[in-house]
Amino acid sequence: MRDLAQGRLGARVRASLDCPGQDPLREDLDGICDALNTLGEELQATVVSRNEYERALRELAQAQTQLVHAAKLAAIGQLAAGVAHELNQPLQIIALTLDELRDAVLAGDQNDTLEFLDLIEAQVTRGGTVVGRLLTFSRKDDAGGAALISINDVVTKAMGVLRAQCAASGIQIEERLDPNICPIPCKGGELLQVVANLVINARDALLDTAAPVIVVQTFSEDNCIGIEVSDNGPGIAGADLERIFEPFYTTKSIGVGTGLGLSIVHGIVDRHGGTIEVHSELGHGARLRVVLPK
C-alpha cells in the first residue's frame, strides 16, 4: 500500500492477513485491497494515456511547424520570377559597366576607373539586398518566444520582395501604413508569411483584371492593430467564402498554388490570438483583414 501511496502505480496490494474467526473483517479487507488495486490499474492507464497524449501533441506541433515552413517555401517558389527580374537589372548594369571599366583602366583614367568601381559596388549591394529579402522568407522562426515587432516593418519587408513581381504582372501596389502603429509581441517571420500569402492570393486573382490594383494597409483601433489586403479583382463566390480557409481547398487552376496559403495564414493569426475576416462579393474585389491584439 505504501508503494501505491508513493506513486509506484505498478505495485499491488496483497490481502494476506491471517484473521481467524473474523471472516467479515477479512472480506472487508479483501474488498479494500481489490478496490486499491483497481484504482492503481486505472491510474496507471491514465498516466500512460496522458503520456501518449502529450507525445501526440508534440508530434502534431512538429508536423505543424514543418507544414508552415513547407508552405513558406512554396510561396518562395512563386516569388522566384520577380526576384530573378530584380537581380537581372543590377547584373546587366554590372556587365555594361565592366566594359567601360576595362577601357578606363587601359586608358589609365583613374577618375573614371573609381567611378565605375563605385557603380559596380552599388549594384552588388543592390543585388545582396534583394537576396537578403528573399532569405527573410525562407528562414525558419526561432523556437523561442515572440519579439516586439512593428507590423509596418513586416509589411515593408514583404513588399520589398513582392512589389517587383506584382509590377511585372502589371499590378499597381499601394501601401498605406498607419504611423501610429505600436510594436506588438509576435513572430516576425510568421507575420511576413501572412502578408506574402495574402498579396500572392490577390495577385493571382487579378490575372485577368483590367487596371489591377492591390492595396496593403495597416491600422490601429482601440485594443487591436492589423493588416488589410484588398484588390479590385473578380471577388469570391459565397460558396467559396465558406471554405476559403480549408487546407488544400483552392479555386485556382491546376498547378497554380497549393491550397495551403490561406489555411496557413488562418493558423498563424490564430496562434497570435487574432482573427481574420474576409469581405467579398462577386465582381467587387476582395478584402482580407487580419486583426491582432496589442
mmCIF file of C-alpha atoms in Angstrom:
data_model
loop_
_atom_site.group_PDB
_atom_site.id
_atom_site.type_symbol
_atom_site.label_atom_id
_atom_site.label_comp_id
_atom_site.label_asym_id
_atom_site.label_seq_id
_atom_site.Cartn_x
_atom_site.Cartn_y
_atom_site.Cartn_z
ATOM 1 C CA MET A 1 0.000 0.000 0.000
ATOM 2 C CA ARG A 2 2.911 2.328 0.806
ATOM 3 C CA ASP A 3 4.262 1.802 -2.751
ATOM 4 C CA LEU A 4 0.981 2.936 -4.241
ATOM 5 C CA ALA A 5 0.885 5.963 -1.959
ATOM 6 C CA GLN A 6 4.403 6.918 -3.119
ATOM 7 C CA GLY A 7 3.375 6.885 -6.760
ATOM 8 C CA ARG A 8 4.593 3.442 -7.820
ATOM 9 C CA LEU A 9 1.430 2.636 -9.715
ATOM 10 C CA GLY A 10 2.633 -0.801 -10.826
ATOM 11 C CA ALA A 11 2.561 -2.031 -7.218
ATOM 12 C CA ARG A 12 -0.372 -4.113 -5.981
ATOM 13 C CA VAL A 13 -1.834 -4.650 -2.513
ATOM 14 C CA ARG A 14 -1.996 -8.280 -1.322
ATOM 15 C CA ALA A 15 -4.670 -9.442 1.151
ATOM 16 C CA SER A 16 -2.601 -11.936 3.118
ATOM 17 C CA LEU A 17 -3.656 -11.055 6.639
ATOM 18 C CA ASP A 18 -4.421 -14.062 8.852
ATOM 19 C CA CYS A 19 -7.542 -13.177 10.773
ATOM 20 C CA PRO A 20 -9.046 -16.448 12.188
ATOM 21 C CA GLY A 21 -12.621 -16.179 13.210
ATOM 22 C CA GLN A 22 -13.009 -12.746 11.602
ATOM 23 C CA ASP A 23 -14.306 -13.623 8.140
ATOM 24 C CA PRO A 24 -16.337 -10.401 7.778
ATOM 25 C CA LEU A 25 -13.198 -8.379 8.513
ATOM 26 C CA ARG A 26 -11.205 -10.462 6.041
ATOM 27 C CA GLU A 27 -13.867 -9.888 3.399
ATOM 28 C CA ASP A 28 -13.803 -6.137 4.040
ATOM 29 C CA LEU A 29 -10.010 -6.029 3.808
ATOM 30 C CA ASP A 30 -10.058 -8.108 0.640
ATOM 31 C CA GLY A 31 -12.599 -5.720 -0.853
ATOM 32 C CA ILE A 32 -10.471 -2.708 0.070
ATOM 33 C CA CYS A 33 -7.384 -4.371 -1.443
ATOM 34 C CA ASP A 34 -9.260 -5.157 -4.647
ATOM 35 C CA ALA A 35 -10.527 -1.563 -4.844
ATOM 36 C CA LEU A 36 -6.999 -0.171 -4.307
ATOM 37 C CA ASN A 37 -5.573 -2.498 -6.953
ATOM 38 C CA THR A 38 -8.294 -1.487 -9.413
ATOM 39 C CA LEU A 39 -7.610 2.181 -8.655
ATOM 40 C CA GLY A 40 -3.895 1.603 -9.200
ATOM 41 C CA GLU A 41 -4.546 -0.007 -12.587
ATOM 42 C CA GLU A 42 -6.832 2.849 -13.638
ATOM 43 C CA LEU A 43 -4.302 5.460 -12.535
ATOM 44 C CA GLN A 44 -1.535 3.613 -14.367
ATOM 45 C CA ALA A 45 -3.631 3.504 -17.549
ATOM 46 C CA THR A 46 -4.417 7.207 -17.145
ATOM 47 C CA VAL A 47 -0.722 8.080 -16.855
ATOM 48 C CA VAL A 48 0.080 6.012 -19.957
ATOM 49 C CA SER A 49 -2.753 7.696 -21.873
ATOM 50 C CA ARG A 50 -1.579 11.120 -20.760
ATOM 51 C CA ASN A 51 1.984 10.370 -21.853
ATOM 52 C CA GLU A 52 0.694 9.199 -25.236
ATOM 53 C CA TYR A 53 -1.474 12.331 -25.483
ATOM 54 C CA GLU A 54 1.450 14.623 -24.691
ATOM 55 C CA ARG A 55 3.648 12.794 -27.209
ATOM 56 C CA ALA A 56 0.930 13.147 -29.841
ATOM 57 C CA LEU A 57 0.697 16.873 -29.115
ATOM 58 C CA ARG A 58 4.470 17.247 -29.518
ATOM 59 C CA GLU A 59 4.385 15.355 -32.814
ATOM 60 C CA LEU A 60 1.434 17.458 -34.003
ATOM 61 C CA ALA A 61 3.257 20.699 -33.144
ATOM 62 C CA GLN A 62 6.338 19.474 -35.004
ATOM 63 C CA ALA A 63 4.269 18.496 -38.045
ATOM 64 C CA GLN A 64 2.516 21.864 -37.980
ATOM 65 C CA THR A 65 5.857 23.683 -37.931
ATOM 66 C CA GLN A 66 7.072 21.626 -40.890
ATOM 67 C CA LEU A 67 3.860 22.308 -42.796
ATOM 68 C CA VAL A 68 4.143 26.067 -42.219
ATOM 69 C CA HIS A 69 7.728 26.021 -43.466
ATOM 70 C CA ALA A 70 6.794 23.902 -46.496
ATOM 71 C CA ALA A 71 4.041 26.366 -47.413
ATOM 72 C CA LYS A 72 6.542 29.194 -46.981
ATOM 73 C CA LEU A 73 8.924 27.516 -49.425
ATOM 74 C CA ALA A 74 6.045 27.067 -51.873
ATOM 75 C CA ALA A 75 5.401 30.818 -51.659
ATOM 76 C CA ILE A 76 9.089 31.461 -52.320
ATOM 77 C CA GLY A 77 8.811 29.402 -55.498
ATOM 78 C CA GLN A 78 6.047 31.719 -56.672
ATOM 79 C CA LEU A 79 8.257 34.732 -55.918
ATOM 80 C CA ALA A 80 11.202 33.385 -57.926
ATOM 81 C CA ALA A 81 10.285 35.118 -61.198
ATOM 82 C CA GLY A 82 10.030 38.531 -59.559
ATOM 83 C CA VAL A 83 13.316 38.074 -57.693
ATOM 84 C CA ALA A 84 15.052 36.943 -60.896
ATOM 85 C CA HIS A 85 13.814 40.124 -62.594
ATOM 86 C CA GLU A 86 15.108 42.269 -59.734
ATOM 87 C CA LEU A 87 18.515 40.561 -59.835
ATOM 88 C CA ASN A 88 18.761 40.752 -63.602
ATOM 89 C CA GLN A 89 18.778 44.565 -63.628
ATOM 90 C CA PRO A 90 21.879 45.093 -61.432
ATOM 91 C CA LEU A 91 23.647 42.236 -63.229
ATOM 92 C CA GLN A 92 23.052 43.912 -66.589
ATOM 93 C CA ILE A 93 24.352 47.225 -65.241
ATOM 94 C CA ILE A 94 27.452 45.488 -63.874
ATOM 95 C CA ALA A 95 28.087 43.778 -67.227
ATOM 96 C CA LEU A 96 27.855 47.070 -69.124
ATOM 97 C CA THR A 97 29.984 48.897 -66.556
ATOM 98 C CA LEU A 98 32.735 46.275 -66.759
ATOM 99 C CA ASP A 99 33.264 47.135 -70.444
ATOM 100 C CA GLU A 100 33.568 50.817 -69.560
ATOM 101 C CA LEU A 101 35.850 49.973 -66.638
ATOM 102 C CA ARG A 102 38.139 47.926 -68.853
ATOM 103 C CA ASP A 103 38.502 50.846 -71.274
ATOM 104 C CA ALA A 104 39.181 53.270 -68.386
ATOM 105 C CA VAL A 105 41.902 51.010 -66.961
ATOM 106 C CA LEU A 106 43.590 50.632 -70.366
ATOM 107 C CA ALA A 107 43.445 54.405 -70.845
ATOM 108 C CA GLY A 108 44.887 54.992 -67.391
ATOM 109 C CA ASP A 109 41.917 57.195 -66.433
ATOM 110 C CA GLN A 110 41.895 56.902 -62.632
ATOM 111 C CA ASN A 111 38.806 59.057 -62.050
ATOM 112 C CA ASP A 112 36.618 57.056 -64.448
ATOM 113 C CA THR A 113 38.012 53.807 -63.017
ATOM 114 C CA LEU A 114 36.993 54.765 -59.476
ATOM 115 C CA GLU A 115 33.594 55.986 -60.678
ATOM 116 C CA PHE A 116 32.874 52.685 -62.444
ATOM 117 C CA LEU A 117 34.046 50.687 -59.424
ATOM 118 C CA ASP A 118 31.659 52.670 -57.206
ATOM 119 C CA LEU A 119 28.817 51.943 -59.631
ATOM 120 C CA ILE A 120 29.586 48.222 -59.621
ATOM 121 C CA GLU A 121 29.768 48.199 -55.817
ATOM 122 C CA ALA A 122 26.357 49.898 -55.605
ATOM 123 C CA GLN A 123 24.796 47.259 -57.883
ATOM 124 C CA VAL A 124 26.370 44.420 -55.899
ATOM 125 C CA THR A 125 24.847 45.917 -52.743
ATOM 126 C CA ARG A 126 21.502 46.192 -54.501
ATOM 127 C CA GLY A 127 21.624 42.533 -55.515
ATOM 128 C CA GLY A 128 22.592 41.493 -51.995
ATOM 129 C CA THR A 129 19.596 43.379 -50.621
ATOM 130 C CA VAL A 130 17.255 41.515 -52.977
ATOM 131 C CA VAL A 131 18.688 38.141 -51.941
ATOM 132 C CA GLY A 132 18.548 39.144 -48.273
ATOM 133 C CA ARG A 133 14.838 39.949 -48.516
ATOM 134 C CA LEU A 134 14.157 36.577 -50.085
ATOM 135 C CA LEU A 135 16.149 34.793 -47.381
ATOM 136 C CA THR A 136 13.965 36.504 -44.802
ATOM 137 C CA PHE A 137 11.037 34.480 -46.171
ATOM 138 C CA SER A 138 12.859 31.156 -46.218
ATOM 139 C CA ARG A 139 14.355 31.418 -42.733
ATOM 140 C CA LYS A 140 12.568 29.446 -40.016
ATOM 141 C CA ASP A 141 11.411 31.361 -36.948
ATOM 142 C CA ASP A 142 13.395 30.771 -33.790
ATOM 143 C CA ALA A 143 11.929 28.167 -31.459
ATOM 144 C CA GLY A 144 11.820 30.793 -28.704
ATOM 145 C CA GLY A 145 9.055 33.224 -27.850
ATOM 146 C CA ALA A 146 7.796 36.262 -29.686
ATOM 147 C CA ALA A 147 9.635 39.574 -30.002
ATOM 148 C CA LEU A 148 8.353 43.152 -30.106
ATOM 149 C CA ILE A 149 7.949 43.946 -33.808
ATOM 150 C CA SER A 150 6.150 46.647 -35.783
ATOM 151 C CA ILE A 151 3.777 45.270 -38.398
ATOM 152 C CA ASN A 152 4.700 48.308 -40.527
ATOM 153 C CA ASP A 153 8.227 46.871 -40.728
ATOM 154 C CA VAL A 154 6.790 43.463 -41.609
ATOM 155 C CA VAL A 155 4.743 44.926 -44.482
ATOM 156 C CA THR A 156 7.711 46.951 -45.752
ATOM 157 C CA LYS A 157 9.946 43.856 -45.842
ATOM 158 C CA ALA A 158 7.293 41.756 -47.560
ATOM 159 C CA MET A 159 6.549 44.336 -50.212
ATOM 160 C CA GLY A 160 10.267 44.760 -50.862
ATOM 161 C CA VAL A 161 10.130 41.295 -52.423
ATOM 162 C CA LEU A 162 6.568 41.288 -53.753
ATOM 163 C CA ARG A 163 6.435 44.709 -55.403
ATOM 164 C CA ALA A 164 8.652 43.793 -58.373
ATOM 165 C CA GLN A 165 6.704 40.624 -59.110
ATOM 166 C CA CYS A 166 3.380 42.442 -59.000
ATOM 167 C CA ALA A 167 4.783 45.175 -61.224
ATOM 168 C CA ALA A 168 5.939 42.524 -63.708
ATOM 169 C CA SER A 169 2.289 41.378 -63.892
ATOM 170 C CA GLY A 170 1.109 44.953 -64.480
ATOM 171 C CA ILE A 171 -0.377 45.269 -60.978
ATOM 172 C CA GLN A 172 -0.274 48.603 -59.175
ATOM 173 C CA ILE A 173 0.622 48.375 -55.474
ATOM 174 C CA GLU A 174 -0.494 50.930 -52.897
ATOM 175 C CA GLU A 175 0.919 50.896 -49.358
ATOM 176 C CA ARG A 176 -0.882 52.800 -46.616
ATOM 177 C CA LEU A 177 0.960 52.406 -43.336
ATOM 178 C CA ASP A 178 -0.586 53.832 -40.169
ATOM 179 C CA PRO A 179 2.146 55.925 -38.463
ATOM 180 C CA ASN A 180 0.564 55.290 -35.056
ATOM 181 C CA ILE A 181 1.229 51.536 -35.123
ATOM 182 C CA CYS A 182 2.955 50.317 -31.957
ATOM 183 C CA PRO A 183 5.160 47.190 -31.798
ATOM 184 C CA ILE A 184 3.449 44.015 -30.607
ATOM 185 C CA PRO A 185 4.827 40.676 -29.357
ATOM 186 C CA CYS A 186 4.821 38.381 -32.386
ATOM 187 C CA LYS A 187 6.921 36.159 -34.620
ATOM 188 C CA GLY A 188 8.038 38.399 -37.455
ATOM 189 C CA GLY A 189 8.765 35.551 -39.866
ATOM 190 C CA GLU A 190 5.254 34.174 -39.477
ATOM 191 C CA LEU A 191 3.582 37.565 -39.991
ATOM 192 C CA LEU A 192 5.815 38.073 -43.022
ATOM 193 C CA GLN A 193 4.337 34.877 -44.404
ATOM 194 C CA VAL A 194 0.825 36.149 -43.661
ATOM 195 C CA VAL A 195 1.407 39.295 -45.738
ATOM 196 C CA ALA A 196 3.105 37.340 -48.545
ATOM 197 C CA ASN A 197 0.289 34.809 -48.855
ATOM 198 C CA LEU A 198 -2.427 37.455 -48.812
ATOM 199 C CA VAL A 199 -0.686 39.509 -51.516
ATOM 200 C CA ILE A 200 0.090 36.424 -53.634
ATOM 201 C CA ASN A 201 -3.585 35.398 -53.478
ATOM 202 C CA ALA A 202 -4.654 38.886 -54.514
ATOM 203 C CA ARG A 203 -2.073 38.879 -57.337
ATOM 204 C CA ASP A 204 -3.333 35.545 -58.677
ATOM 205 C CA ALA A 205 -6.940 36.795 -58.566
ATOM 206 C CA LEU A 206 -6.037 39.816 -60.727
ATOM 207 C CA LEU A 207 -4.505 37.991 -63.698
ATOM 208 C CA ASP A 208 -7.481 38.773 -65.985
ATOM 209 C CA THR A 209 -8.419 42.137 -64.431
ATOM 210 C CA ALA A 210 -8.047 45.438 -66.291
ATOM 211 C CA ALA A 211 -6.053 48.096 -64.364
ATOM 212 C CA PRO A 212 -5.397 45.741 -61.417
ATOM 213 C CA VAL A 213 -4.667 47.283 -58.021
ATOM 214 C CA ILE A 214 -3.658 45.787 -54.659
ATOM 215 C CA VAL A 215 -3.880 47.942 -51.547
ATOM 216 C CA VAL A 216 -1.878 46.865 -48.478
ATOM 217 C CA GLN A 217 -2.517 48.879 -45.342
ATOM 218 C CA THR A 218 -2.057 48.746 -41.590
ATOM 219 C CA PHE A 219 -4.444 50.137 -38.997
ATOM 220 C CA SER A 220 -4.772 50.737 -35.278
ATOM 221 C CA GLU A 221 -8.129 50.565 -33.488
ATOM 222 C CA ASP A 222 -8.772 50.591 -29.733
ATOM 223 C CA ASN A 223 -7.035 47.470 -28.360
ATOM 224 C CA CYS A 224 -6.014 45.978 -31.681
ATOM 225 C CA ILE A 225 -3.900 46.599 -34.744
ATOM 226 C CA GLY A 226 -3.987 44.896 -38.092
ATOM 227 C CA ILE A 227 -3.135 44.392 -41.728
ATOM 228 C CA GLU A 228 -5.585 44.629 -44.600
ATOM 229 C CA VAL A 229 -5.040 43.480 -48.185
ATOM 230 C CA SER A 230 -7.655 44.363 -50.785
ATOM 231 C CA ASP A 231 -7.913 44.095 -54.559
ATOM 232 C CA ASN A 232 -10.235 45.096 -57.389
ATOM 233 C CA GLY A 233 -10.457 41.593 -58.836
ATOM 234 C CA PRO A 234 -13.461 39.393 -59.615
ATOM 235 C CA GLY A 235 -14.325 38.732 -55.964
ATOM 236 C CA ILE A 236 -15.112 35.450 -54.209
ATOM 237 C CA ALA A 237 -18.308 33.436 -54.575
ATOM 238 C CA GLY A 238 -20.371 32.857 -51.433
ATOM 239 C CA ALA A 239 -19.897 29.071 -51.591
ATOM 240 C CA ASP A 240 -16.124 29.524 -51.755
ATOM 241 C CA LEU A 241 -16.120 32.002 -48.847
ATOM 242 C CA GLU A 242 -17.338 29.238 -46.543
ATOM 243 C CA ARG A 243 -14.354 27.022 -47.404
ATOM 244 C CA ILE A 244 -11.644 29.572 -48.093
ATOM 245 C CA PHE A 245 -9.544 28.602 -45.032
ATOM 246 C CA GLU A 246 -9.798 24.834 -45.515
ATOM 247 C CA PRO A 247 -6.434 23.111 -46.157
ATOM 248 C CA PHE A 248 -5.863 22.238 -49.852
ATOM 249 C CA TYR A 249 -9.066 23.988 -50.949
ATOM 250 C CA THR A 250 -8.404 26.221 -53.943
ATOM 251 C CA THR A 251 -10.284 27.716 -56.863
ATOM 252 C CA LYS A 252 -7.072 28.272 -58.838
ATOM 253 C CA SER A 253 -6.102 26.310 -61.920
ATOM 254 C CA ILE A 254 -4.178 23.052 -61.542
ATOM 255 C CA GLY A 255 -0.510 23.776 -60.928
ATOM 256 C CA VAL A 256 -1.180 27.260 -59.535
ATOM 257 C CA GLY A 257 -0.792 27.398 -55.755
ATOM 258 C CA THR A 258 -1.021 24.637 -53.171
ATOM 259 C CA GLY A 259 -4.347 25.356 -51.495
ATOM 260 C CA LEU A 260 -2.439 25.833 -48.218
ATOM 261 C CA GLY A 261 -1.801 29.577 -48.253
ATOM 262 C CA LEU A 262 -4.923 30.874 -46.520
ATOM 263 C CA SER A 263 -5.109 27.841 -44.238
ATOM 264 C CA ILE A 264 -1.581 28.604 -43.020
ATOM 265 C CA VAL A 265 -2.478 32.290 -42.654
ATOM 266 C CA HIS A 266 -5.502 31.383 -40.510
ATOM 267 C CA GLY A 267 -3.372 29.148 -38.276
ATOM 268 C CA ILE A 268 -0.670 31.793 -37.796
ATOM 269 C CA VAL A 269 -3.197 34.514 -36.980
ATOM 270 C CA ASP A 270 -4.997 32.210 -34.542
ATOM 271 C CA ARG A 271 -1.719 31.390 -32.742
ATOM 272 C CA HIS A 272 -1.129 35.119 -32.332
ATOM 273 C CA GLY A 273 -4.524 35.472 -30.646
ATOM 274 C CA GLY A 274 -6.005 37.311 -33.621
ATOM 275 C CA THR A 275 -8.762 36.892 -36.179
ATOM 276 C CA ILE A 276 -9.015 37.136 -39.959
ATOM 277 C CA GLU A 277 -12.058 38.494 -41.765
ATOM 278 C CA VAL A 278 -12.970 38.134 -45.440
ATOM 279 C CA HIS A 279 -15.232 40.627 -47.206
ATOM 280 C CA SER A 280 -16.064 39.996 -50.841
ATOM 281 C CA GLU A 281 -18.777 39.973 -53.476
ATOM 282 C CA LEU A 282 -18.587 38.651 -56.999
ATOM 283 C CA GLY A 283 -17.499 41.444 -59.303
ATOM 284 C CA HIS A 284 -16.429 43.731 -56.457
ATOM 285 C CA GLY A 285 -12.983 42.502 -55.430
ATOM 286 C CA ALA A 286 -11.954 41.086 -52.069
ATOM 287 C CA ARG A 287 -10.729 42.477 -48.757
ATOM 288 C CA LEU A 288 -8.937 40.316 -46.169
ATOM 289 C CA ARG A 289 -8.451 41.893 -42.785
ATOM 290 C CA VAL A 290 -6.105 40.495 -40.113
ATOM 291 C CA VAL A 291 -6.795 41.790 -36.586
ATOM 292 C CA LEU A 292 -4.192 41.268 -33.830
ATOM 293 C CA PRO A 293 -4.316 42.200 -30.125
ATOM 294 C CA LYS A 294 -1.963 44.958 -28.925
#
